[in-house]
C-alpha cells in the first residue's frame, strides 16, 4: 500500500432493493422518492412491465429512461445491461447522489450484489442489499419460496414490512428465520414501506433549497399535501425503529484493535461511515470508512491543512447498544495519553499496515 496515493473520487452508493412479490418493494421505493432528503435518485428497475411510481406511471420497453422529477431518473434494464446503465447514471451530467436497483420479485438478489462488487465502474460503491419481507404473509411466502432463507442470509438490512397487519408471533417468526440463517442483519419494522431514508443514504450535501429559483418537485408537492392533512399517523415516524451513534476521538485509533472491532460487528449494526485517524501509521491521510452489512472499505484521503485531526464515525442500526458500542470504540484508541500519538518501532509499523487488509486504492479489484 502506498499511503501517498491519491484519494478516490466521490462514489455513488448503489442499493439493491429485493423481496418477493407483494412484500412492498415498490411502496418502499415510492417512500424513498417522496422523502429523498434533497437527493437525486437513480432507479434501475429489473422487472419493468408497468410500475406505478406514485402519480407517475413508468411503463415501456427495456432500455427506456424516464424522468421522475426532482432530478430523479428511472431506467428499465435487462440484468445483462446493468453495467451499461450504471455507466449512464454515474455520468456527471446526471448529478445523481444514490442509485436504487429494484430487483424482480423472483430475482436472485445475491447475483445482483455479485455483479456490483465485480463491476469495474470506479464511480459506484456497494450500498447494501435491502430485503423487504411481508411480516403478515411470511409463513405462506416461505412455503411457496423456500429460497427466501437464502435471500435473508445475504441481506444487509431486513425491512419487516406490513407490521400493522402482523401480530407479535408473526414478527418473531421472521426474526427467528433470519437468526436461523446465521445472519446478523439489522431488522427494521415498517408499515407501508416507511423507513427513514438515512438508513440507506445521507442527506444531499447540496440540498435543492439552495437553488434560488426552481420548479416544485413531486416531493415538494407531496410533503406540502401531507403537512396540510390532519391526524398524521403516529406510525409515520420511522426514525424510532433504529438508532444512530456518534463517536469522536482526538486520540488516533489503533489499527489492530479497530479491525478486531469491525470484524466482529454486533448484530443489528447496519452502517458505519466516517473518517479514521491512524496517527503515526499514516500522518498524511485520513481513512474514509464505509461499511454496510458485511461489506467494508477503507480509502485514504489527504488531511486538509486546516481543522483538527479527529476520528469521526457514525454507526447506524436496529437494536444496538449505543453505550456498549462507544465503549468498544474507546478501547480501539492507541494506548497513551489522550490526544497524543504513541511512537512505534519499524517492525510494529510494518505489521500494522498488514492489518489494514481491507484498504483499497483506485483501480484495485473491488471483488
Short mmCIF file of C-alpha atoms in Angstrom, two decimals:
data_model
loop_
_atom_site.label_atom_id
_atom_site.label_comp_id
_atom_site.label_asym_id
_atom_site.label_seq_id
_atom_site.Cartn_x
_atom_site.Cartn_y
_atom_site.Cartn_z
CA UNK A 1 0.00 0.00 0.00
CA UNK A 2 1.25 3.45 -0.87
CA UNK A 3 -0.09 5.95 1.69
CA UNK A 4 0.65 8.85 -0.68
CA UNK A 5 -1.68 7.52 -3.39
CA UNK A 6 -4.41 9.96 -4.42
CA UNK A 7 -7.83 9.54 -2.84
CA UNK A 8 -10.79 8.08 -4.64
CA UNK A 9 -13.23 10.39 -6.31
CA UNK A 10 -16.70 10.54 -4.82
CA UNK A 11 -18.59 7.29 -5.33
CA UNK A 12 -22.35 6.87 -5.64
CA UNK A 13 -23.86 4.20 -3.37
CA UNK A 14 -25.86 1.55 -5.24
CA UNK A 15 -28.56 -0.12 -3.14
CA UNK A 16 -30.24 -3.39 -4.15
CA UNK A 17 -33.90 -3.47 -3.10
CA UNK A 18 -35.25 -7.04 -3.12
CA UNK A 19 -38.21 -9.02 -1.88
CA UNK A 20 -40.82 -11.41 -3.18
CA UNK A 21 -43.96 -10.26 -4.95
CA UNK A 22 -46.31 -8.41 -2.63
CA UNK A 23 -43.69 -7.67 0.02
CA UNK A 24 -43.89 -3.93 -0.60
CA UNK A 25 -40.69 -3.14 -2.53
CA UNK A 26 -42.29 -0.57 -4.83
CA UNK A 27 -44.14 1.01 -1.91
CA UNK A 28 -40.84 1.41 -0.10
CA UNK A 29 -39.23 2.82 -3.25
CA UNK A 30 -42.06 5.33 -3.58
CA UNK A 31 -41.47 6.34 0.03
CA UNK A 32 -37.77 6.94 -0.65
CA UNK A 33 -38.60 9.09 -3.68
CA UNK A 34 -41.00 11.19 -1.61
CA UNK A 35 -38.55 11.60 1.25
CA UNK A 36 -35.25 11.75 -0.60
CA UNK A 37 -33.72 14.45 1.63
CA UNK A 38 -32.73 16.57 -1.35
CA UNK A 39 -31.00 13.68 -3.12
CA UNK A 40 -31.29 12.93 -6.80
CA UNK A 41 -32.07 9.22 -7.05
CA UNK A 42 -31.42 6.95 -9.99
CA UNK A 43 -33.79 3.99 -10.12
CA UNK A 44 -32.93 0.86 -12.08
CA UNK A 45 -35.90 -1.45 -12.45
CA UNK A 46 -35.04 -5.06 -13.18
CA UNK A 47 -38.65 -6.21 -13.54
CA UNK A 48 -40.24 -3.49 -15.66
CA UNK A 49 -43.65 -4.11 -17.19
CA UNK A 50 -45.84 -1.32 -15.81
CA UNK A 51 -44.72 0.06 -12.46
CA UNK A 52 -46.52 2.74 -10.53
CA UNK A 53 -44.24 5.42 -9.15
CA UNK A 54 -46.98 7.24 -7.26
CA UNK A 55 -48.78 9.72 -9.52
CA UNK A 56 -46.43 8.93 -12.43
CA UNK A 57 -46.78 5.66 -14.32
CA UNK A 58 -43.49 4.35 -15.63
CA UNK A 59 -44.07 1.92 -18.46
CA UNK A 60 -42.31 0.91 -21.65
CA UNK A 61 -39.72 -1.40 -23.08
CA UNK A 62 -36.37 -2.40 -21.67
CA UNK A 63 -33.88 0.33 -22.48
CA UNK A 64 -36.10 3.32 -21.79
CA UNK A 65 -35.22 6.08 -19.34
CA UNK A 66 -37.94 8.15 -17.68
CA UNK A 67 -37.60 11.32 -15.62
CA UNK A 68 -39.31 11.15 -12.24
CA UNK A 69 -38.89 14.84 -11.44
CA UNK A 70 -36.57 16.50 -8.95
CA UNK A 71 -33.59 15.16 -10.87
CA UNK A 72 -34.59 11.51 -10.32
CA UNK A 73 -34.37 9.08 -13.22
CA UNK A 74 -35.75 5.61 -13.83
CA UNK A 75 -34.26 3.05 -16.24
CA UNK A 76 -35.67 -0.32 -17.24
CA UNK A 77 -32.92 -2.83 -17.85
CA UNK A 78 -32.10 -6.41 -18.53
CA UNK A 79 -29.64 -7.76 -15.96
CA UNK A 80 -27.03 -8.22 -18.68
CA UNK A 81 -27.17 -4.48 -19.36
CA UNK A 82 -26.67 -3.43 -15.76
CA UNK A 83 -23.13 -2.13 -16.25
CA UNK A 84 -24.21 -0.08 -19.26
CA UNK A 85 -26.89 1.72 -17.30
CA UNK A 86 -24.69 2.22 -14.27
CA UNK A 87 -22.24 3.95 -16.60
CA UNK A 88 -25.05 6.18 -17.87
CA UNK A 89 -26.36 7.06 -14.42
CA UNK A 90 -22.94 7.79 -12.95
CA UNK A 91 -22.01 10.39 -15.56
CA UNK A 92 -21.53 13.84 -14.01
CA UNK A 93 -24.35 15.26 -16.13
CA UNK A 94 -26.88 13.03 -14.32
CA UNK A 95 -25.91 14.61 -10.97
CA UNK A 96 -27.23 11.62 -9.03
CA UNK A 97 -26.49 11.04 -5.36
CA UNK A 98 -27.73 7.48 -4.95
CA UNK A 99 -28.89 4.63 -7.19
CA UNK A 100 -31.53 2.06 -6.21
CA UNK A 101 -31.94 -1.19 -8.12
CA UNK A 102 -35.41 -2.65 -7.64
CA UNK A 103 -34.96 -6.34 -8.32
CA UNK A 104 -37.58 -8.58 -9.82
CA UNK A 105 -39.85 -10.25 -7.32
CA UNK A 106 -38.36 -13.57 -8.39
CA UNK A 107 -34.77 -12.41 -8.84
CA UNK A 108 -31.77 -13.83 -7.02
CA UNK A 109 -30.51 -10.72 -5.20
CA UNK A 110 -27.10 -12.20 -4.47
CA UNK A 111 -26.45 -12.28 -8.22
CA UNK A 112 -27.06 -8.53 -8.45
CA UNK A 113 -24.79 -7.98 -5.45
CA UNK A 114 -22.08 -10.10 -7.08
CA UNK A 115 -22.32 -8.03 -10.26
CA UNK A 116 -22.00 -4.79 -8.32
CA UNK A 117 -18.98 -5.97 -6.36
CA UNK A 118 -17.37 -7.21 -9.57
CA UNK A 119 -18.12 -4.03 -11.50
CA UNK A 120 -15.21 -2.08 -12.94
CA UNK A 121 -17.14 1.19 -12.62
CA UNK A 122 -14.98 3.42 -10.37
CA UNK A 123 -17.91 5.77 -9.67
CA UNK A 124 -20.04 3.37 -7.63
CA UNK A 125 -19.81 1.77 -4.21
CA UNK A 126 -22.00 -1.05 -2.93
CA UNK A 127 -24.71 0.41 -0.72
CA UNK A 128 -26.21 -2.78 0.67
CA UNK A 129 -28.87 -5.40 -0.02
CA UNK A 130 -32.24 -4.50 1.48
CA UNK A 131 -34.65 -7.44 1.66
CA UNK A 132 -38.31 -6.48 2.14
CA UNK A 133 -40.44 -9.09 3.91
CA UNK A 134 -44.23 -9.20 4.31
CA UNK A 135 -44.49 -9.93 8.02
CA UNK A 136 -48.14 -10.92 7.80
CA UNK A 137 -47.63 -13.39 4.93
CA UNK A 138 -44.14 -14.61 5.75
CA UNK A 139 -45.13 -18.21 6.51
CA UNK A 140 -47.06 -18.52 3.25
CA UNK A 141 -44.28 -16.85 1.26
CA UNK A 142 -41.68 -19.15 2.79
CA UNK A 143 -43.76 -22.19 1.87
CA UNK A 144 -44.04 -21.05 -1.76
CA UNK A 145 -40.47 -19.76 -1.96
CA UNK A 146 -38.17 -21.64 0.44
CA UNK A 147 -35.25 -19.82 -1.19
CA UNK A 148 -36.23 -16.80 0.88
CA UNK A 149 -33.95 -18.18 3.60
CA UNK A 150 -31.03 -17.83 1.19
CA UNK A 151 -32.05 -14.25 0.48
CA UNK A 152 -32.27 -13.40 4.17
CA UNK A 153 -28.86 -14.92 4.78
CA UNK A 154 -27.15 -12.47 2.40
CA UNK A 155 -29.23 -9.40 3.23
CA UNK A 156 -27.56 -6.43 4.91
CA UNK A 157 -30.87 -4.97 6.11
CA UNK A 158 -34.22 -6.73 6.51
CA UNK A 159 -37.30 -4.49 6.37
CA UNK A 160 -40.09 -6.22 8.26
CA UNK A 161 -42.92 -4.61 6.32
CA UNK A 162 -46.69 -4.59 6.96
CA UNK A 163 -46.21 -4.90 10.70
CA UNK A 164 -49.55 -3.11 11.10
CA UNK A 165 -51.17 -6.33 9.84
CA UNK A 166 -48.95 -8.77 11.74
CA UNK A 167 -49.06 -9.96 15.31
CA UNK A 168 -46.06 -10.39 17.55
CA UNK A 169 -45.95 -14.11 16.72
CA UNK A 170 -45.61 -13.26 13.02
CA UNK A 171 -42.81 -10.81 13.70
CA UNK A 172 -40.97 -13.27 15.92
CA UNK A 173 -41.23 -15.93 13.21
CA UNK A 174 -39.33 -13.68 10.81
CA UNK A 175 -36.70 -12.79 13.41
CA UNK A 176 -36.10 -16.48 14.13
CA UNK A 177 -35.84 -17.23 10.41
CA UNK A 178 -33.20 -14.52 9.97
CA UNK A 179 -31.26 -15.73 13.01
CA UNK A 180 -31.53 -19.31 11.73
CA UNK A 181 -29.59 -18.39 8.61
CA UNK A 182 -26.67 -17.22 10.74
CA UNK A 183 -27.24 -13.64 9.63
CA UNK A 184 -26.69 -10.71 11.97
CA UNK A 185 -28.54 -8.30 9.67
CA UNK A 186 -30.43 -5.40 11.21
CA UNK A 187 -34.19 -5.95 11.20
CA UNK A 188 -36.29 -2.80 10.95
CA UNK A 189 -40.09 -2.92 11.35
CA UNK A 190 -42.16 -0.82 8.96
CA UNK A 191 -45.69 -0.15 7.78
CA UNK A 192 -46.39 0.89 4.18
CA UNK A 193 -42.65 0.76 3.48
CA UNK A 194 -41.95 3.76 5.67
CA UNK A 195 -38.33 3.60 6.73
CA UNK A 196 -36.05 6.52 7.38
CA UNK A 197 -34.02 7.19 4.19
CA UNK A 198 -30.99 7.94 6.39
CA UNK A 199 -30.79 4.20 7.00
CA UNK A 200 -29.79 3.88 3.34
CA UNK A 201 -28.24 7.18 2.28
CA UNK A 202 -27.18 10.54 3.66
CA UNK A 203 -28.99 13.85 3.09
CA UNK A 204 -27.71 15.64 0.00
CA UNK A 205 -24.74 17.94 0.53
CA UNK A 206 -26.27 20.45 -1.85
CA UNK A 207 -29.98 20.48 -0.95
CA UNK A 208 -32.41 21.67 -3.57
CA UNK A 209 -33.35 24.61 -1.39
CA UNK A 210 -30.01 26.23 -2.24
CA UNK A 211 -31.28 26.89 -5.73
CA UNK A 212 -32.66 30.41 -5.91
CA UNK A 213 -35.45 29.55 -8.30
CA UNK A 214 -36.65 26.11 -9.29
CA UNK A 215 -39.76 24.18 -10.22
CA UNK A 216 -41.55 22.39 -7.42
CA UNK A 217 -40.77 18.68 -7.39
CA UNK A 218 -43.17 15.85 -6.71
CA UNK A 219 -41.56 15.52 -3.30
CA UNK A 220 -42.36 19.18 -2.51
CA UNK A 221 -45.99 18.80 -3.50
CA UNK A 222 -46.38 15.53 -1.61
CA UNK A 223 -44.87 16.84 1.60
CA UNK A 224 -46.91 20.03 1.35
CA UNK A 225 -50.08 17.99 0.97
CA UNK A 226 -49.17 15.78 3.92
CA UNK A 227 -48.39 18.79 6.08
CA UNK A 228 -51.84 20.16 5.34
CA UNK A 229 -53.52 16.95 6.38
CA UNK A 230 -54.68 16.43 9.92
CA UNK A 231 -54.47 13.31 12.00
CA UNK A 232 -50.98 12.21 10.97
CA UNK A 233 -50.48 8.59 11.92
CA UNK A 234 -48.20 8.04 14.87
CA UNK A 235 -46.66 5.13 12.99
CA UNK A 236 -45.26 7.54 10.41
CA UNK A 237 -42.15 8.15 12.48
CA UNK A 238 -39.71 5.62 11.03
CA UNK A 239 -36.70 7.07 12.85
CA UNK A 240 -37.95 5.36 16.01
CA UNK A 241 -37.09 1.97 14.51
CA UNK A 242 -33.32 2.45 14.57
CA UNK A 243 -30.52 4.19 16.43
CA UNK A 244 -27.64 6.38 15.30
CA UNK A 245 -24.49 6.50 17.41
CA UNK A 246 -21.83 9.22 17.02
CA UNK A 247 -18.22 8.65 18.04
CA UNK A 248 -15.41 11.21 18.02
CA UNK A 249 -11.85 10.79 19.25
CA UNK A 250 -8.85 13.11 19.23
CA UNK A 251 -6.66 10.10 20.04
CA UNK A 252 -5.55 8.13 16.95
CA UNK A 253 -7.09 4.70 16.52
CA UNK A 254 -5.05 1.52 16.80
CA UNK A 255 -5.44 -0.44 13.51
CA UNK A 256 -5.36 -3.88 15.09
CA UNK A 257 -7.98 -3.03 17.70
CA UNK A 258 -10.23 -1.25 15.23
CA UNK A 259 -10.07 -4.12 12.75
CA UNK A 260 -10.91 -6.58 15.52
CA UNK A 261 -13.99 -4.47 16.33
CA UNK A 262 -15.02 -4.24 12.67
CA UNK A 263 -14.52 -7.97 12.14
CA UNK A 264 -16.91 -8.74 14.99
CA UNK A 265 -19.56 -6.10 14.41
CA UNK A 266 -22.55 -6.79 16.66
CA UNK A 267 -25.93 -7.98 15.48
CA UNK A 268 -28.16 -5.21 14.14
CA UNK A 269 -25.34 -2.82 13.21
CA UNK A 270 -26.09 -1.94 9.59
CA UNK A 271 -23.96 1.04 8.53
CA UNK A 272 -20.72 2.67 9.65
CA UNK A 273 -19.47 5.81 7.97
CA UNK A 274 -16.88 8.46 8.72
CA UNK A 275 -13.15 9.06 8.90
CA UNK A 276 -10.41 7.40 10.93
CA UNK A 277 -7.12 8.86 12.14
CA UNK A 278 -4.41 6.20 12.40
CA UNK A 279 -1.87 8.67 13.75
CA UNK A 280 1.74 7.65 13.27
CA UNK A 281 0.64 4.83 10.95
CA UNK A 282 -0.09 7.39 8.24
CA UNK A 283 0.35 11.02 9.14
CA UNK A 284 -0.60 12.21 5.65
CA UNK A 285 -4.03 10.64 5.29
CA UNK A 286 -7.36 10.25 6.97
CA UNK A 287 -9.13 7.00 6.12
CA UNK A 288 -12.71 7.17 4.87
CA UNK A 289 -14.58 4.19 6.31
CA UNK A 290 -17.62 2.78 4.53
CA UNK A 291 -19.28 -0.31 5.97
CA UNK A 292 -22.67 -1.75 5.12
CA UNK A 293 -23.65 -5.18 6.42
CA UNK A 294 -20.61 -7.39 5.96
CA UNK A 295 -19.07 -5.16 3.28
CA UNK A 296 -16.20 -2.97 4.44
CA UNK A 297 -13.90 -0.50 2.73
CA UNK A 298 -11.22 2.00 3.73
CA UNK A 299 -9.95 4.68 1.35
CA UNK A 300 -7.11 7.13 2.16
CA UNK A 301 -7.75 10.83 1.74
CA UNK A 302 -5.16 13.55 2.43
CA UNK A 303 -5.77 15.58 5.55
CA UNK A 304 -6.85 19.15 4.96
CA UNK A 305 -4.40 21.79 6.15
CA UNK A 306 -6.98 23.34 8.44
CA UNK A 307 -9.06 21.67 11.07
CA UNK A 308 -8.33 19.12 13.77
CA UNK A 309 -7.26 15.56 13.01
CA UNK A 310 -10.04 13.52 14.54
CA UNK A 311 -11.68 10.15 14.16
CA UNK A 312 -15.36 10.78 13.48
CA UNK A 313 -17.74 7.86 12.97
CA UNK A 314 -21.48 7.37 12.77
CA UNK A 315 -22.91 3.90 13.43
CA UNK A 316 -26.48 3.09 12.39
CA UNK A 317 -28.51 0.02 13.26
CA UNK A 318 -31.53 -1.51 14.93
CA UNK A 319 -31.48 -2.94 18.45
CA UNK A 320 -27.88 -1.84 19.03
CA UNK A 321 -26.41 -0.87 22.40
CA UNK A 322 -25.11 2.69 21.98
CA UNK A 323 -23.21 2.75 25.26
CA UNK A 324 -21.51 -0.59 24.57
CA UNK A 325 -20.52 0.49 21.05
CA UNK A 326 -18.93 3.71 22.30
CA UNK A 327 -17.05 1.79 24.98
CA UNK A 328 -15.73 -0.71 22.42
CA UNK A 329 -14.58 2.10 20.14
CA UNK A 330 -12.90 3.89 23.02
CA UNK A 331 -10.99 0.67 23.58
CA UNK A 332 -9.74 0.83 19.97
CA UNK A 333 -7.76 4.01 20.58
CA UNK A 334 -3.98 3.98 20.56
CA UNK A 335 -2.66 3.41 24.10
CA UNK A 336 -1.11 6.51 25.59
CA UNK A 337 -2.05 9.92 26.81
CA UNK A 338 -5.26 11.48 25.40
CA UNK A 339 -4.54 13.43 22.24
CA UNK A 340 -1.00 12.09 21.91
CA UNK A 341 0.30 9.58 19.41
CA UNK A 342 2.35 6.61 20.53
CA UNK A 343 5.73 6.06 18.85
CA UNK A 344 6.03 2.62 17.22
CA UNK A 345 9.14 0.80 16.14
CA UNK A 346 9.59 -0.06 12.46
CA UNK A 347 8.65 -3.72 12.86
CA UNK A 348 5.36 -2.90 14.60
CA UNK A 349 4.54 -0.27 11.99
CA UNK A 350 5.03 -2.75 9.16
CA UNK A 351 2.83 -5.30 10.89
CA UNK A 352 0.20 -2.63 11.49
CA UNK A 353 -0.11 -1.96 7.76
CA UNK A 354 -0.63 -5.65 7.23
CA UNK A 355 -3.71 -5.43 9.44
CA UNK A 356 -5.37 -2.93 7.07
CA UNK A 357 -6.15 -5.69 4.62
CA UNK A 358 -9.41 -4.10 3.51
CA UNK A 359 -7.82 -0.88 2.28
CA UNK A 360 -8.24 -0.47 -1.47
CA UNK A 361 -6.70 2.04 -3.81
CA UNK A 362 -8.11 3.47 -7.04
CA UNK A 363 -8.00 0.80 -9.69
CA UNK A 364 -7.99 -2.14 -7.27
CA UNK A 365 -10.33 -5.03 -7.96
CA UNK A 366 -13.43 -4.49 -5.77
CA UNK A 367 -14.31 -8.16 -5.69
#
